[in-house]
XYZ file of C-alpha atoms in Angstrom:
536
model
C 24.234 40.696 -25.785
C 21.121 42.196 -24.226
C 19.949 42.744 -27.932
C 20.224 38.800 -28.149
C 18.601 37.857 -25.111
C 15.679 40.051 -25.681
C 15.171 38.602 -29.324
C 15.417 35.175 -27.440
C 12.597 36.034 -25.511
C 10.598 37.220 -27.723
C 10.429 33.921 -29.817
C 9.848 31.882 -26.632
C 6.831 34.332 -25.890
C 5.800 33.657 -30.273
C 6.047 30.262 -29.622
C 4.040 29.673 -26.383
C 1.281 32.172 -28.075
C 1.108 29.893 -30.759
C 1.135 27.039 -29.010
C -1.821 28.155 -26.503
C -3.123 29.471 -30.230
C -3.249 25.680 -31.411
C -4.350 24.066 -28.451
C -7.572 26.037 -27.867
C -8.498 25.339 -31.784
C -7.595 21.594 -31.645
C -9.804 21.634 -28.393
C -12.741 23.538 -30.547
C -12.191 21.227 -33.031
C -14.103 18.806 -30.871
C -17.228 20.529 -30.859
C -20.432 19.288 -32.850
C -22.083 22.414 -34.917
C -25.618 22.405 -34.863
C -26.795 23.351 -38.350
C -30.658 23.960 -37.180
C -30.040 26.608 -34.238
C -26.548 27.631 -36.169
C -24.597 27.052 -32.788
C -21.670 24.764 -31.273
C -22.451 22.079 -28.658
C -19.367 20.729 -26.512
C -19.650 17.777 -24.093
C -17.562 17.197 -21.162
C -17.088 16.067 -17.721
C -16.316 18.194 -14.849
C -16.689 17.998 -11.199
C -19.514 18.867 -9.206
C -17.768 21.592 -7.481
C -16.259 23.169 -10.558
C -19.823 23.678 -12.285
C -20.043 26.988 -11.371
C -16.633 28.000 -12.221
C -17.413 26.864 -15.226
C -20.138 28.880 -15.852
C -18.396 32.161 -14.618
C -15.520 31.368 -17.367
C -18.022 31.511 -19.817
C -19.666 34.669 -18.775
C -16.302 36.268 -18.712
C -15.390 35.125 -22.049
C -18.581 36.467 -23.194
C -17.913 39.406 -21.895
C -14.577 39.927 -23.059
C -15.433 39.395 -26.589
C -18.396 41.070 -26.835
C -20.392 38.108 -28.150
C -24.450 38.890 -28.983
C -25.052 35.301 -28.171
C -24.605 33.991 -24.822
C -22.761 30.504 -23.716
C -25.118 27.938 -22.017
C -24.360 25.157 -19.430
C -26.561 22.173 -19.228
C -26.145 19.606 -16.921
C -27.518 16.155 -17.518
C -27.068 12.771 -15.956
C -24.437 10.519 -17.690
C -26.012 7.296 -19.616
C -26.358 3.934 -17.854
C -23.771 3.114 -20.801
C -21.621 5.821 -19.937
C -18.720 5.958 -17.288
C -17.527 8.834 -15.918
C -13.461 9.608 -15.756
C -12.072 8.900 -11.834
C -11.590 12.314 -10.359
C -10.310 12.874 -6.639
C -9.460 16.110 -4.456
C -6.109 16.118 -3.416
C -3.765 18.318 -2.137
C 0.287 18.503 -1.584
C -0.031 16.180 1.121
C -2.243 13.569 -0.664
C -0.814 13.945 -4.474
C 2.209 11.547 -3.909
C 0.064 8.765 -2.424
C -2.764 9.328 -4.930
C 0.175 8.892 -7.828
C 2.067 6.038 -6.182
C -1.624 4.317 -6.328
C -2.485 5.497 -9.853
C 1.453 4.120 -10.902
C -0.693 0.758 -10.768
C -3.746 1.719 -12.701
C -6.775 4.215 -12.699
C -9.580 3.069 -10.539
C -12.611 2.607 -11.784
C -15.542 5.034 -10.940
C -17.056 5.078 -7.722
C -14.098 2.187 -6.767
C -12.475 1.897 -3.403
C -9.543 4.199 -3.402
C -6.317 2.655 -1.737
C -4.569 5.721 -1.057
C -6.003 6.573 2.147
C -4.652 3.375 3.678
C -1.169 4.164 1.921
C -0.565 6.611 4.458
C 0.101 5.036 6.917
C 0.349 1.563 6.158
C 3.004 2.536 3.518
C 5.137 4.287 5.695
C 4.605 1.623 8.061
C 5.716 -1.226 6.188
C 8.807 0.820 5.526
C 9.669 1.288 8.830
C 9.081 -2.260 9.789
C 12.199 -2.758 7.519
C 14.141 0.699 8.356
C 13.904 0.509 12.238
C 16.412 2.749 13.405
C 15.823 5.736 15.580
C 19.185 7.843 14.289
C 18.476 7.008 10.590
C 14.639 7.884 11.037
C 15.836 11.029 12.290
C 18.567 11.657 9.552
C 15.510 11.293 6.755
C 12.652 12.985 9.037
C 14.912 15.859 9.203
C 16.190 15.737 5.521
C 12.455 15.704 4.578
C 11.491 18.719 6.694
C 14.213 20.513 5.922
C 12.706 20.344 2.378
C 9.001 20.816 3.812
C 10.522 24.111 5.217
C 12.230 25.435 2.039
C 8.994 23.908 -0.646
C 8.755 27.225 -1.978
C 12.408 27.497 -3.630
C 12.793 23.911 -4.447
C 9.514 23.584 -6.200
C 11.157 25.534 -9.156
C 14.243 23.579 -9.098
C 14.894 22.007 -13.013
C 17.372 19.446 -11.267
C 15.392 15.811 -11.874
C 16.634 14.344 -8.879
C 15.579 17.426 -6.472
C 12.331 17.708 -8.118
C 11.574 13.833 -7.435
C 12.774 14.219 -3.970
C 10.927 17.440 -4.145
C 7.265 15.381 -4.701
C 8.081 13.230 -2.114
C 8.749 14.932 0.758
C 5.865 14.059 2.817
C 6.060 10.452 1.983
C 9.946 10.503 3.114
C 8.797 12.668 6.324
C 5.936 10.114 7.465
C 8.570 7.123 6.240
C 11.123 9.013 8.825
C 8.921 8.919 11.752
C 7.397 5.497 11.298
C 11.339 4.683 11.406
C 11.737 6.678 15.162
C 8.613 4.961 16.175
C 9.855 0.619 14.816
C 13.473 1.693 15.523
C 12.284 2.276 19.663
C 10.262 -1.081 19.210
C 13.792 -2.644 18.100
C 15.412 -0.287 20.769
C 18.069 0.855 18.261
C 19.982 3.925 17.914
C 22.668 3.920 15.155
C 22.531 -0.270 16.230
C 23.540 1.119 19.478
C 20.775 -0.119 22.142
C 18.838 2.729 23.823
C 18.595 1.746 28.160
C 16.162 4.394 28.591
C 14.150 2.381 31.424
C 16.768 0.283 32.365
C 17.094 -3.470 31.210
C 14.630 -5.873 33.733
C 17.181 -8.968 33.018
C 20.170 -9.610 35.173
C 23.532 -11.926 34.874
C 24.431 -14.012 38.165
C 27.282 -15.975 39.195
C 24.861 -19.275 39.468
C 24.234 -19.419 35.951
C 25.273 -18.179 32.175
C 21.970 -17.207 31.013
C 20.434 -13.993 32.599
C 17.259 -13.955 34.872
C 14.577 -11.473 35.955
C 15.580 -8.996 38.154
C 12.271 -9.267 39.878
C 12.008 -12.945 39.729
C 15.442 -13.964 40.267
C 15.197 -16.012 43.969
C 16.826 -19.462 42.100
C 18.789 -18.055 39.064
C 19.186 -21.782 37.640
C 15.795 -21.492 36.320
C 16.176 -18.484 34.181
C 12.634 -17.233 35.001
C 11.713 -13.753 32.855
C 10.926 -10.572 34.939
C 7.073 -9.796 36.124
C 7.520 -6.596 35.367
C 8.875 -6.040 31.082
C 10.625 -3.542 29.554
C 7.656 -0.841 29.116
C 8.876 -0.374 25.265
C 10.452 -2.383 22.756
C 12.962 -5.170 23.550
C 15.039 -5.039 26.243
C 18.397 -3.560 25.602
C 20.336 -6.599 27.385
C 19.308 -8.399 24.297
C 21.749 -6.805 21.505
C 24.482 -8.402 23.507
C 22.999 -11.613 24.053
C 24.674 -14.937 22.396
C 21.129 -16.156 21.108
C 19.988 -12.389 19.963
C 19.768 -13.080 16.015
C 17.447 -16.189 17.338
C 15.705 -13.862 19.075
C 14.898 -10.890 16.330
C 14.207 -13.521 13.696
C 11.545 -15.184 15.450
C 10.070 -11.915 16.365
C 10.011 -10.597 13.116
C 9.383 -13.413 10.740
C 5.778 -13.430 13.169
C 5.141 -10.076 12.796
C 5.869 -9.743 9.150
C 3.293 -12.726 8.921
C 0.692 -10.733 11.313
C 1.075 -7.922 8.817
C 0.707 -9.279 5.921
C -2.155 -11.985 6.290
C -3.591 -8.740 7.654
C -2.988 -6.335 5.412
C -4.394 -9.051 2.617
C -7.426 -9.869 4.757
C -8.068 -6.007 4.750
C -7.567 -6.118 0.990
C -10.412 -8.669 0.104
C -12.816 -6.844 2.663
C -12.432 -3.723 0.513
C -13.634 -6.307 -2.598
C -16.436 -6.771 -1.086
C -16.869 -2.638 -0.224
C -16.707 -2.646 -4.118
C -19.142 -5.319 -5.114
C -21.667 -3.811 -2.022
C -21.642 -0.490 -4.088
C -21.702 -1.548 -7.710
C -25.148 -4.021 -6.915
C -22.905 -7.360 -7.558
C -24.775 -10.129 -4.724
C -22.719 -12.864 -7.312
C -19.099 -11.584 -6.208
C -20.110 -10.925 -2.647
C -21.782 -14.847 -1.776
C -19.313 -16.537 -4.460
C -16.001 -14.335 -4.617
C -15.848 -12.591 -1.668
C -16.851 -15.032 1.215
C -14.900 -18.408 -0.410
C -12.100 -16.248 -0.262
C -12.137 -14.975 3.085
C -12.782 -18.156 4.386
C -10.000 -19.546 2.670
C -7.465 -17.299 3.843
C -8.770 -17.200 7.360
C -9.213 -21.213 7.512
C -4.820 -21.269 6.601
C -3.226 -17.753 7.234
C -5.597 -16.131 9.777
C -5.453 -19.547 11.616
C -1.903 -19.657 10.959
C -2.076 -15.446 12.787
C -4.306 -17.092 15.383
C -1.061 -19.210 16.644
C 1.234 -16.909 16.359
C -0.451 -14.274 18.597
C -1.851 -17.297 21.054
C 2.100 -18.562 21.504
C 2.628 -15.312 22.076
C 0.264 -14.237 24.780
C 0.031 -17.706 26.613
C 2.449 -17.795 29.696
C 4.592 -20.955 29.482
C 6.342 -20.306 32.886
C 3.140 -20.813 34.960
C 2.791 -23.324 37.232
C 0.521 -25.580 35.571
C 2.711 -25.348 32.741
C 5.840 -26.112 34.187
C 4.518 -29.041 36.354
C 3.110 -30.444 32.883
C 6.279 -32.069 30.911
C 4.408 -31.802 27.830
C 3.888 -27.588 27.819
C 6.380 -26.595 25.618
C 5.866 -23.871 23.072
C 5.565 -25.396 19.605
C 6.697 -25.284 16.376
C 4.317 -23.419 14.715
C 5.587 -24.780 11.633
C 4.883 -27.761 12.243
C 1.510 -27.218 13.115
C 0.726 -26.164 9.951
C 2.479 -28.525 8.013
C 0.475 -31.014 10.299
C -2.392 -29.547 9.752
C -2.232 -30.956 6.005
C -0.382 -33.737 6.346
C -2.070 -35.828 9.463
C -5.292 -34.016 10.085
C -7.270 -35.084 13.239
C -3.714 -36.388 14.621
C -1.446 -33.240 17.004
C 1.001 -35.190 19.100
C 1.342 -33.563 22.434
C 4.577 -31.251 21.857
C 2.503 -29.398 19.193
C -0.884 -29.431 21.682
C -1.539 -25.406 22.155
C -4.842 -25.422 23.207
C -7.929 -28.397 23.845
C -9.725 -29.088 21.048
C -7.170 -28.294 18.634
C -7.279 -31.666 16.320
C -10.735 -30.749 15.634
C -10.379 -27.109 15.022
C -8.141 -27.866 12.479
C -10.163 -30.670 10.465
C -12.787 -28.381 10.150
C -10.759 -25.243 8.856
C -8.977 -27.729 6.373
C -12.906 -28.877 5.163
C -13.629 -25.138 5.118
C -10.417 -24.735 2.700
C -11.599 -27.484 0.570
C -14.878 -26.472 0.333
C -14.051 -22.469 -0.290
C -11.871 -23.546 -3.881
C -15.031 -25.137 -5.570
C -16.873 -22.599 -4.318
C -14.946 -19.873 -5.669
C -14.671 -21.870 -9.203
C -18.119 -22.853 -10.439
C -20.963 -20.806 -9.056
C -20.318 -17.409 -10.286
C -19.971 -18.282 -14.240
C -23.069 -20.735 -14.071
C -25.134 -17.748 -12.588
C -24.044 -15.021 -14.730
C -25.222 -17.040 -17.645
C -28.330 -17.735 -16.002
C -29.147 -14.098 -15.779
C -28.309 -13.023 -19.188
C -30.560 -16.048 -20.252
C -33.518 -14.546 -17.844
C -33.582 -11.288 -19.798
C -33.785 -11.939 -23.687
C -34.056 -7.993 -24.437
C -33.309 -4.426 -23.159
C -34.601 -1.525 -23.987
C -32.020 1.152 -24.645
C -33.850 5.042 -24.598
C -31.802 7.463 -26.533
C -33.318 9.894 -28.928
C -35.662 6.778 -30.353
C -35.842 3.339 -28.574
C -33.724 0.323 -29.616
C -34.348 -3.135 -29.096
C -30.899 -4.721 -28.426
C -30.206 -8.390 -27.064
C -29.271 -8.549 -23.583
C -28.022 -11.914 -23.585
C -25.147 -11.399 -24.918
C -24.095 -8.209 -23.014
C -22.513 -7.814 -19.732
C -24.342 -4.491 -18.004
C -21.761 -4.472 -15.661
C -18.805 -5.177 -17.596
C -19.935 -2.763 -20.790
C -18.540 -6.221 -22.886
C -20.037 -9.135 -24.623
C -21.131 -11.899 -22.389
C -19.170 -15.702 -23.379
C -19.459 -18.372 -20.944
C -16.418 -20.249 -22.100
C -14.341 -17.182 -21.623
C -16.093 -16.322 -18.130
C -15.529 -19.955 -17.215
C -11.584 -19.598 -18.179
C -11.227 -16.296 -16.568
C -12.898 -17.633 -13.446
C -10.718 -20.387 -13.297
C -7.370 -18.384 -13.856
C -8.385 -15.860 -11.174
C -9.369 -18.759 -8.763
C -6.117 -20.333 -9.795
C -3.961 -17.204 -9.208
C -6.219 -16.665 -5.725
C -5.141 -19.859 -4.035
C -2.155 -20.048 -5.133
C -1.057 -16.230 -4.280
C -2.495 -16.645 -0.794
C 0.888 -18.887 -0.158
C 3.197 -16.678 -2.405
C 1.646 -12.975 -1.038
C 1.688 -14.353 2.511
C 5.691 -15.588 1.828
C 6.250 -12.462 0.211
C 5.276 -10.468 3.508
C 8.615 -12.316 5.062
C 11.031 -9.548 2.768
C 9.732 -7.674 6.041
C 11.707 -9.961 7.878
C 14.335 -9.969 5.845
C 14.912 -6.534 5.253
C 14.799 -4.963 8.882
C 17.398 -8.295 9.605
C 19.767 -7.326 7.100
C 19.402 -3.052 7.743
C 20.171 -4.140 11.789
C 23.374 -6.739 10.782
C 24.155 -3.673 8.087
C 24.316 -1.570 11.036
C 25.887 -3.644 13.468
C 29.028 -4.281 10.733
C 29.883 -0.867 9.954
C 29.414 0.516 14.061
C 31.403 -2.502 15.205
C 34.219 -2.565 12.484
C 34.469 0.902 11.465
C 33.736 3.006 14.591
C 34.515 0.880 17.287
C 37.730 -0.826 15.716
C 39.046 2.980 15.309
C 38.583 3.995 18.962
C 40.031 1.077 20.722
C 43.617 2.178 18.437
C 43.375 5.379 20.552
C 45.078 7.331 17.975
C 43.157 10.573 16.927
C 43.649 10.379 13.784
C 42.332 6.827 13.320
C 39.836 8.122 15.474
C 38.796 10.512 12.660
C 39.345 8.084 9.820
C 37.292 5.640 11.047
C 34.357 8.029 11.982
C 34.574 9.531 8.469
C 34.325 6.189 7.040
C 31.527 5.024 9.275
C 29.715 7.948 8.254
C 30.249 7.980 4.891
C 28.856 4.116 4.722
C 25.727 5.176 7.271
C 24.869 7.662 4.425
C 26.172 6.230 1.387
C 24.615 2.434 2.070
C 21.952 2.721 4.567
C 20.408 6.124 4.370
C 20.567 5.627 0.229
C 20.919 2.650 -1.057
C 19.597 0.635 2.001
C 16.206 3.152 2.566
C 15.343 2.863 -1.575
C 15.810 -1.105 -1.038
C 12.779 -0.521 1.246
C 11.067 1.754 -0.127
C 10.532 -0.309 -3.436
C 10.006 -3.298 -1.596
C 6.940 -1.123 0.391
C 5.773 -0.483 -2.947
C 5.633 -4.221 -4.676
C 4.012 -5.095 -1.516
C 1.210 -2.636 -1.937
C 0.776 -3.216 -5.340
C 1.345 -6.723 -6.006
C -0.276 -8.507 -2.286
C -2.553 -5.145 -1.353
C -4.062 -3.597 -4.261
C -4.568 -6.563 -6.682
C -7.143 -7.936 -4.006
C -9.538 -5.095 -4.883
C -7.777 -2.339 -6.805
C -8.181 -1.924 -11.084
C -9.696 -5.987 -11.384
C -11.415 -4.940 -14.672
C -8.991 -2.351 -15.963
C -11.477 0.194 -17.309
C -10.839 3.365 -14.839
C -9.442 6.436 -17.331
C -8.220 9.525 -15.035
C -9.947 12.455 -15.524
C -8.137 15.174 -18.060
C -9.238 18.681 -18.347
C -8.002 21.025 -20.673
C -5.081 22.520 -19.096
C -2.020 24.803 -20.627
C 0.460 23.661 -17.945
C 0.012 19.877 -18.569
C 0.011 20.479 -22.539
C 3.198 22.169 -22.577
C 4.916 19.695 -19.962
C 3.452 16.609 -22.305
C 4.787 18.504 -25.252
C 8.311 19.334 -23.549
C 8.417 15.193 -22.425
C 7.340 14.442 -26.116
């Protein structure tokens, strides 16, 4: 037997020596023998701050083998022609944002990376739809537990514990920003938290509950001075109009969130065309499209937060029959359909019929604006310059007007004019689809609460009001068993894909991979050859 095992051994130890063997020739394969000075020349990218390791791998080598001739590093400047792989520094904290990003696409070089806003607008978003203080401590826990313990899982060769493995930070930060929405919603396991103590009271004199600090004539149902410090008030889980409640809440704020996440997104565009010398996609990509979002969705955020912050029980407002808060809806919807014309019940502020004509003319304007400029001027450029000189080892004369210098591709105005078009297309049309899309927000963190609700009320509650033990135990097992089996599992991965579409599909695509000509940087490495070969 131990005969056995150590034959088994040694052909594992054969074949990985032959395999290193076959890689480092392959990779020597590569190099260009110079037949004047009788020597090999190998060209490659490496980072900055690797040079000089570099260098000390060759002197070692040198060393070690005893070689007459010694290994030379020269560092030169890449070609205006030539693009350098994407290369970032990241650690174990950093490496499963970086790959959720690069899941997309490869950035381009020197282009904005969106990881950095992944962490925490990712684990954000997720807790937007995972509010719940218990099950953001369940998965905080489960993820530190594994934080704690890296060392012996990262070894693991179960697939499932070495994906859960890579994400543990990602689950960690998605567990707090759970704590933090779930006190916002003020729920613990559904069950409402009365931490401060609820500001709203019920009276005799009326059904509907007043302010405890501004309760003198309960008929009026006035709101307390003096709110809940955070989240909602726990007196409104029990309330008959509560689901009216939550879903106006949080169809706003999943707007709010998204037209600014997306508004964030086309500012980065800009950070891009800033760096890479492109004046044509600032003036004529760029600013039509942030004024056309703005002029619809970031007047449409405007509103929101406005409805929001103006006090309708003041005493101007209720001695005027006509302050009511609106339909924001159907402001919008009027804002298309009857400009210049906002009957009184949708009047939030003076001036407002104007306001709106001009952001619909701004609207108007931005589409054309975004169409025809920017194909019209890249031809005229390429027409300015009838020839570039190329310098390489003798000069060239090559025809400029038909090359794109920033694009590395052959210039065609038909097909500029068509892409132009599509993307201008896909722009307006995606501003009403992304923004819609935010409202899974909405949806989500509505049906994780009523998910929550259902099994506490049914399961848990149903079993204690038998006052048998045993049921008692049944229906806590079962309760359990669905908190972990539906909402900690099935419910969290619900979110935690949706997270990622949003990122990708209404985040990234503002900015992130437009020309699809980023390649990741690939050293030579016997860990990543054997795992491609073991995949293979």
């Amino acid at each position: 037997m131990l005969l056995r095992w150590l034959l088994k051994l040694e052909s594992n130890f054969l074949a990985l020596q032959v395999f290193c063997e076959k890689a480092v020739y392959h990779t020597l394969n590569l190099l260009n023998f110079d037949t004047s000075q009788k020597l090999f020349v190998g060209e490659g990218w490496c980072p900055k701050n690797r040079v000089d390791d570099v260098r000390l791998a060759l002197d070692r080598a040198v060393r070690r083998a005893n070689a007459q001739v010694p290994s030379m590093v020269e560092e030169r400047k890449p070609s205006s022609r030539e693009t350098p792989p994407t290369y970032y520094r990241i650690n174990k904290f950093t490496e499963i944002f970086q790959t959720i990003v690069e899941s997309y696409g490869v950035a381009q070089y020197h282009e904005v990376n969106p990881a950095p806003f992944l962490i925490t607008s990712f684990p954000f978003l997720f807790g937007v739809m995972f509010g719940d203080v218990g099950h953001g401590i369940i998965m905080a826990a489960f993820a530190f537990l594994m934080i704690l313990f890296e060392k012996r899982l990262q070894y693991s060769k179960n697939e499932m514990v070495q994906n859960l493995y890579k994400g543990r930070y990602i689950i960690f930060l998605m567990g707090v920003f759970s704590i933090f929405t779930g006190f916002i919603y003020n729920e613990f396991f559904a069950i409402p938290l009365d931490i401060f103590g609820s500001r709203w009271k019920y009276t005799s004199e009326s059904n509907m509950a007043c302010g405890i600090d501004n309760c003198d004539v309960p008929s009026e149902v006035l709101p307390p001075l003096h709110p809940y410090p955070l989240g909602f008030d726990p007196i409104w889980k029990g309330s008959q109009n509560s689901l009216l409640f939550f879903n106006s809440y949080k169809m706003k704020f999943s707007i709010v969130i998204g037209v600014s996440q997306m508004v964030l997104g086309i500012c980065l565009s800009c950070v891009n065309a800033k760096f890479f010398r492109e004046p044509i996609d600032i003036w004529y990509v760029f600013v039509p499209q942030m004024i056309f979002m703005n002029s619809i969705f970031g007047y449409l955020v405007f509103l929101i937060l406005f409805k929001w912050l103006k006090n309708w029980n003041s005493e101007a407002c209720m001695s005027d029959p006509t302050c009511e808060p609106p339909d924001l809806k159907a402001i919008l919807i009027g804002m298309f359909m009857s400009p210049g014309n906002v009957p009184p019940k949708l009047k939030l502020y003076d001036g407002q019929a104007f306001v709106q004509v001009l952001l619909l003319l701004a609207a108007l304007v931005a589409i054309p604006w975004m169409l025809l400029p920017k194909p019209f001027l890249l031809k005229a450029r390429f027409e300015r310059t009838k020839y570039q000189i190329v310098k390489n080892n003798s000069d060239l004369e090559t025809p400029a007007s038909d090359v794109d210098s920033h694009h590395h591709g052959p210039f065609n105005f038909g097909d500029t004019m068509v892409n132009q078009m599509i993307h201008t297309i896909e722009f307006v049309l995606g501003a009403v689809s992304n923004t819609a899309s935010y409202l899974r927000l909405w949806a989500l963190s509505l049906a994780h609460a009523e998910l929550s609700d259902v099994f506490l009320e049914k399961l848990l509650y149903t079993s204690i009001e038998t006052g048998s033990p045993v049921g008692i135990v049944i229906g806590f097992s079962m309760w359990l068993c669905a908190t972990i089996g539906v909402l900690m599992l099935m419910e969290s991965l619900s979110a935690f894909l949706h997270a990622l579409r949003l990122h990708w599909v209404e985040f990234q695509n503002k900015f992130y991979n437009l020309h699809g000509t980023g390649r990741k940087f690939a050293p030579f490495d016997f860990a990543e050859l054997r795992q491609a070969e073991t995949e293979s």
